[in-house]
Coordinates of C-alpha atoms in Angstrom, one line a residue:
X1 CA 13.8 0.7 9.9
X2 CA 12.7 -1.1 6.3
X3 CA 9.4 -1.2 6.0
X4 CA 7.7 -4.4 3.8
X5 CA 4.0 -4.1 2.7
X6 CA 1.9 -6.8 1.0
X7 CA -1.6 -5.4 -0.6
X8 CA -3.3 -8.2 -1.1
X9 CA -5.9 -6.6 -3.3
X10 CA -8.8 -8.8 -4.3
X11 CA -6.9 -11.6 -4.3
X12 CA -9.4 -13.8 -2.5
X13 CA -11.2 -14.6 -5.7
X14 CA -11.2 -17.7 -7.0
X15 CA -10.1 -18.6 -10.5
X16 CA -13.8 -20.0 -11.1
X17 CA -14.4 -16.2 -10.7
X18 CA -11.8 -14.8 -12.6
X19 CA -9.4 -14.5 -9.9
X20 CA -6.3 -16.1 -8.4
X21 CA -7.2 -17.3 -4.8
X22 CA -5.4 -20.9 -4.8
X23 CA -4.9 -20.7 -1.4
X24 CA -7.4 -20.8 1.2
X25 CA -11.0 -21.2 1.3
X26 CA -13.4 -17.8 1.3
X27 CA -13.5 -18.2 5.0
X28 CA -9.7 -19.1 6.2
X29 CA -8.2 -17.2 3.6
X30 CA -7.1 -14.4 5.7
X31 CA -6.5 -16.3 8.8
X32 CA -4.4 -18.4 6.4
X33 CA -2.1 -15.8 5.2
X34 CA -1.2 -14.6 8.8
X35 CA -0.4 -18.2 10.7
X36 CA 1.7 -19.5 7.4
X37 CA 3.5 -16.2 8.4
X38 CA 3.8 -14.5 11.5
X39 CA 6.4 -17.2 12.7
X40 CA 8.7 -16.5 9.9
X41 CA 8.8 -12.8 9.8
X42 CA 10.0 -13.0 13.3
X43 CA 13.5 -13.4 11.8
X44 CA 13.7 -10.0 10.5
X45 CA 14.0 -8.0 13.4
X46 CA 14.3 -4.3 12.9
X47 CA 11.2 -4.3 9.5
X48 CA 7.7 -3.2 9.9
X49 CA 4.8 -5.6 8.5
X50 CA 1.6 -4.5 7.5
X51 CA -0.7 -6.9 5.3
X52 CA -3.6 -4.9 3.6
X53 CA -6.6 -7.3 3.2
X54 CA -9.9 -6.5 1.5
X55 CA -12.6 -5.6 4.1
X56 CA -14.0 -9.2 4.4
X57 CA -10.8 -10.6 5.9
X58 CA -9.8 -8.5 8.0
X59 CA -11.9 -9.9 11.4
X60 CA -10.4 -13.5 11.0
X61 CA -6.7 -12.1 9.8
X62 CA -6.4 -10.4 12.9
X63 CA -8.1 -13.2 15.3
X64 CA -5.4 -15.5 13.5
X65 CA -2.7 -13.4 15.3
X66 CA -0.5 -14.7 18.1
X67 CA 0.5 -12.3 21.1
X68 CA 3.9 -11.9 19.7
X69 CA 2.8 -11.4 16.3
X70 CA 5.1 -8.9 14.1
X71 CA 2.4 -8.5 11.4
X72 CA 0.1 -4.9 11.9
X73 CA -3.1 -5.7 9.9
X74 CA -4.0 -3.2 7.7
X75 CA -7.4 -2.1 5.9
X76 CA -7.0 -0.7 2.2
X77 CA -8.5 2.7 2.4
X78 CA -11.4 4.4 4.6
X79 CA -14.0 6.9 4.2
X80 CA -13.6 10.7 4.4
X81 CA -16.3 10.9 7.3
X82 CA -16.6 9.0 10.7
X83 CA -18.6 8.6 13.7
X84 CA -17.6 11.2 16.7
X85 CA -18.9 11.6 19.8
X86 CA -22.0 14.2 20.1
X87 CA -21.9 13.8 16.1
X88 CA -22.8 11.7 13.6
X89 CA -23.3 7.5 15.0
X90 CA -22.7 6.2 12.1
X91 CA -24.8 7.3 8.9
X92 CA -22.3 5.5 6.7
X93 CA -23.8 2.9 4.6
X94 CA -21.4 1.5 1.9
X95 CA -18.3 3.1 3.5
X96 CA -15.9 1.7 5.9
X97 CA -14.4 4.2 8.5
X98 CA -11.6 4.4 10.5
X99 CA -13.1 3.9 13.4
X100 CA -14.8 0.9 12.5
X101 CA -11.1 -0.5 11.1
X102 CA -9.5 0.4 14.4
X103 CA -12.1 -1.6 16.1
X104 CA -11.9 -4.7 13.7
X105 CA -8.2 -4.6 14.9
X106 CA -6.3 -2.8 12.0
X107 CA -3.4 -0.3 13.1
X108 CA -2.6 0.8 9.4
X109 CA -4.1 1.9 6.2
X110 CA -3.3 2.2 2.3
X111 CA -4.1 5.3 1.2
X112 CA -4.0 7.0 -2.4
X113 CA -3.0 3.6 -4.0
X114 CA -3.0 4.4 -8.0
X115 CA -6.1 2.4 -8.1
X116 CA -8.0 4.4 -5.8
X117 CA -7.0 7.3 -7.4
X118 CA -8.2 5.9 -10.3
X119 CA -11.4 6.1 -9.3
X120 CA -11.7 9.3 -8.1
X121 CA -10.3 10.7 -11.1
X122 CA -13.3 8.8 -12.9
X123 CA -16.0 9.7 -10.8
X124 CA -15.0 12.7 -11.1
X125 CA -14.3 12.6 -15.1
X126 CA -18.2 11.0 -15.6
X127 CA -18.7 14.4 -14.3
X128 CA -17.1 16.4 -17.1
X129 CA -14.7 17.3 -14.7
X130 CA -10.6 17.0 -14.6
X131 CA -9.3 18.0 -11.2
X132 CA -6.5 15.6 -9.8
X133 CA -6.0 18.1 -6.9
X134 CA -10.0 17.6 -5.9
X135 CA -8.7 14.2 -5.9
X136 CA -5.4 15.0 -3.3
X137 CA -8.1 17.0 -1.3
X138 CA -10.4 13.8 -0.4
X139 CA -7.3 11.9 -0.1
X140 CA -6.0 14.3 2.8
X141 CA -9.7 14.1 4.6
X142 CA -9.1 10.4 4.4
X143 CA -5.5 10.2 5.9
X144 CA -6.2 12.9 8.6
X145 CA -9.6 10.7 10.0
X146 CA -7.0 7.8 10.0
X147 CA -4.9 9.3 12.0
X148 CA -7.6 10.4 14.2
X149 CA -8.3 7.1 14.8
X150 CA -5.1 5.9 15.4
X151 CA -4.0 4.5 12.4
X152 CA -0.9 4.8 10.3
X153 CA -0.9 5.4 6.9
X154 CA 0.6 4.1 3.9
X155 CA 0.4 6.8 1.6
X156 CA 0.8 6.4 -2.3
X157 CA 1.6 9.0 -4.5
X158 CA 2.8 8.4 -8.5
X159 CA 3.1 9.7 -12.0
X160 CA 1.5 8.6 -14.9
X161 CA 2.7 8.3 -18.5
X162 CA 1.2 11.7 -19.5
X163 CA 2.7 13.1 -16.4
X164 CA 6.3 11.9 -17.1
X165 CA 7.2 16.0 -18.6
X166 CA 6.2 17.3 -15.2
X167 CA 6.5 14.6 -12.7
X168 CA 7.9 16.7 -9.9
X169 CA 5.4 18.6 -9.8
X170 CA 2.7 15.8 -10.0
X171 CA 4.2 14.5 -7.4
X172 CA 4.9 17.7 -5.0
X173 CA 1.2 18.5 -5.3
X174 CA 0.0 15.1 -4.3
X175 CA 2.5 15.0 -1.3
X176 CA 1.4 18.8 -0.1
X177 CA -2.2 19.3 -0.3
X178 CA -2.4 15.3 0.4
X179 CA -0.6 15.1 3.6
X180 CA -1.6 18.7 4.8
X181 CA -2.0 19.2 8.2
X182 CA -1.2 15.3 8.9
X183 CA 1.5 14.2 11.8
X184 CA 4.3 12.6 9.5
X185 CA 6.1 10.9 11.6
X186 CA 3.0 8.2 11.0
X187 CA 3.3 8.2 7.4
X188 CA 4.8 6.3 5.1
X189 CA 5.4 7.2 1.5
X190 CA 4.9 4.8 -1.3
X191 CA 6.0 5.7 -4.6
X192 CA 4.7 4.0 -7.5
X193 CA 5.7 4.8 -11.2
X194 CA 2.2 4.3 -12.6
X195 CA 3.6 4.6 -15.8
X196 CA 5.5 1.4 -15.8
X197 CA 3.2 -1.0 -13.9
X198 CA 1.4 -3.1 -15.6
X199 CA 1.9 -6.0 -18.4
X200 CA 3.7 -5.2 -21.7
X201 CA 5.1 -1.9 -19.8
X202 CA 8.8 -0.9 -19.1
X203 CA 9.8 -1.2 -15.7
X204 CA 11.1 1.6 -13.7
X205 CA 15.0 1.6 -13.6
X206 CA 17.4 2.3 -10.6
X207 CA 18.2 5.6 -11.5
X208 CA 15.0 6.7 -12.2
X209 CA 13.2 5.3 -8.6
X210 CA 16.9 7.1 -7.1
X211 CA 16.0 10.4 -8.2
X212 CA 12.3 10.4 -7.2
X213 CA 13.1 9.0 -3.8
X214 CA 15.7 11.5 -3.5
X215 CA 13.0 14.3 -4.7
X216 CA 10.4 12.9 -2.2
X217 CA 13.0 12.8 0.8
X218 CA 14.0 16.1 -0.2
X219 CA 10.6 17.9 -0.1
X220 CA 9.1 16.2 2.7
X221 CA 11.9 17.0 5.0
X222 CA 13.0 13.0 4.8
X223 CA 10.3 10.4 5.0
X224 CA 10.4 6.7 4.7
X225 CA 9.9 6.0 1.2
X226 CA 9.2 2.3 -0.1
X227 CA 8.7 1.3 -3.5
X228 CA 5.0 0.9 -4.4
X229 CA 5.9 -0.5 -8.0
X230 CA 5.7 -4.0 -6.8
X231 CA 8.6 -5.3 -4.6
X232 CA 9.2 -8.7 -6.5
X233 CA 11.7 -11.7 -6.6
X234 CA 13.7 -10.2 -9.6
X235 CA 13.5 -6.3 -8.3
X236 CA 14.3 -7.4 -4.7
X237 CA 18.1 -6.7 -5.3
X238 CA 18.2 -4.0 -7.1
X239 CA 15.6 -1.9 -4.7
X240 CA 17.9 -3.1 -1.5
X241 CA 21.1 -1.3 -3.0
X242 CA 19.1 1.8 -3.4
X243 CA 19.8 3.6 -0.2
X244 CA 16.8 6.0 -0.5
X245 CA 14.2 3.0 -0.9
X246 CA 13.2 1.9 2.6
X247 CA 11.5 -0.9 1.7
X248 CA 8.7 -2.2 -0.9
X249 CA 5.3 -3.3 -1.2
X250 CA 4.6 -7.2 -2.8
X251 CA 1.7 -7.6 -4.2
X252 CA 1.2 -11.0 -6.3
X253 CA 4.3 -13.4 -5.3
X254 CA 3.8 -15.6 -8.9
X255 CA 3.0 -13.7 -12.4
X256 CA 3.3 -16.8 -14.7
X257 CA 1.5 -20.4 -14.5
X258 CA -0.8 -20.5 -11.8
X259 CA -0.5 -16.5 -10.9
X260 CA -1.3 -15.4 -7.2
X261 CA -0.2 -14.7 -4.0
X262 CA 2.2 -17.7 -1.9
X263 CA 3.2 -17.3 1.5
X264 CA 6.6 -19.1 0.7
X265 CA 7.1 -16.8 -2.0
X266 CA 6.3 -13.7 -0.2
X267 CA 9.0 -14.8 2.6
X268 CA 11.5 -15.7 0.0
X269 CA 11.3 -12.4 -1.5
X270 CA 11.8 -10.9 2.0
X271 CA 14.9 -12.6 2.3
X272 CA 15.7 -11.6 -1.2
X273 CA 15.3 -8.2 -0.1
X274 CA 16.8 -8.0 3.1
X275 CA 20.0 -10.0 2.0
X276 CA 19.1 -12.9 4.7

């Protein structure tokens, strides 16, 4: 089975704002981006959707779903606590759990995206402290309370340009102590070369995303591994011929003029992808 992902960030903010929501209205926004598509990705039998929306949209997104829908919506990260019977009820101001995704209708999470890490690794550094594996740690608590609540799990691991010398071993650490004790038969792996991403960076190359999806099937006793770099119109190809890639995630659909993300463009690069 491919699997195609679409984080869709913060894109809902509008260019008055700083961001690149030319879309939809605040309020139909989400609900927007699942009836322009649901009816479309119906012709790709065979693929797993899951659209990652920020927190907000995630209530009208999946009230905008039809019975038959092939789109899982999907919440991007949750907190490394949750509300359990006989325990705690819900002492979690600021944080969203994985129970309370599950019961806004979400039935998959992104976890570890470079960005989250990000900030772990700086709340961490305003500490005076340097610990990427304290980072893997709360990343593991957040993927096993998932799963606990009956979520699957996007999970994204990646090296950055200072880990390029040792990037098997970045990336076997993140995959071990992250995924510890977690059922991986509802995990996904995303890889994302954090080194290249990014404007005025060198993209990663086939041969380079081969051998780390080789590594990561290797170690991890063959998991579906997508390519977290940013599944685009002019990568689409060259990811499908890769026989360890099992699919992508899209993330903006338009980099130049009026940047952001279009429906028509995200199904265009599906069919891009999927040779249809």
């Amino acid at each position: 089975m491919k699997h195609i992902f679409l984080n869709l960030k913060r894109f809902d903010i509008s260019p008055a704002l700083g961001g690149v929501n030319r879309l939809a209205p605040m309020e139909k926004w989400g609900s927007t981006i699942v009836s322009s598509t649901q009816e479309q990705l119906k012709a790709f039998p065979d693929t797993e959707f899951a659209i990652f929306f920020p927190e907000l949209h995630i209530l009208p997104a999946a009230a905008a779903k039809t019975p038959d829908s092939p789109i899982q919506i999907g919440c991007q990260s949750v907190y490394r606590g949750d509300t359990a019977v006989g325990g705690n009820f819900g002492a979690f101001t600021a944080n969203r759990t994985a129970n309370a995704m599950k019961e806004a209708g979400c039935g998959y999470v992104l976890i570890g995206h470079c960005e989250e890490r990000n900030d772990k690794n700086g709340v961490l550094a305003a500490a005076g402290v340097s610990a990427p594996e304290v980072t893997d740690r709360l990343l593991n608590e957040e993927v096993r309370l998932a799963q606990a609540a009956g979520l699957k799990v996007l999970f994204c691991i990646g090296e950055k340009d200072t880990e390029l010398d040792n990037w098997d071993e970045v990336l076997r650490r993140q995959l071990t102590v992250g995924l510890e004790g977690a059922d991986k038969s509802r995990v996904v792996i995303g890889y994302e070369p954090v080194w290249s991403i990014g404007p005025g960076k060198t993209p990663a190359d086939k041969p380079y995303i081969t051998k780390v999806a080789r590594f990561v099937k290797e170690i991890t006793g063959g998991m579906d591994v997508v390519y977290g770099g940013g599944l685009k119109t002019d990568n689409a190809e060259m990811l499908a011929s890769i026989p360890e890639i099992d699919g992508g995630l899209i993330a903006l659909t338009q980099f130049t003029g009026e940047i952001g993300f279009y429906p028509d463009q995200y199904i265009e690069i599906i069919r891009k992808y999927l040779g249809k």
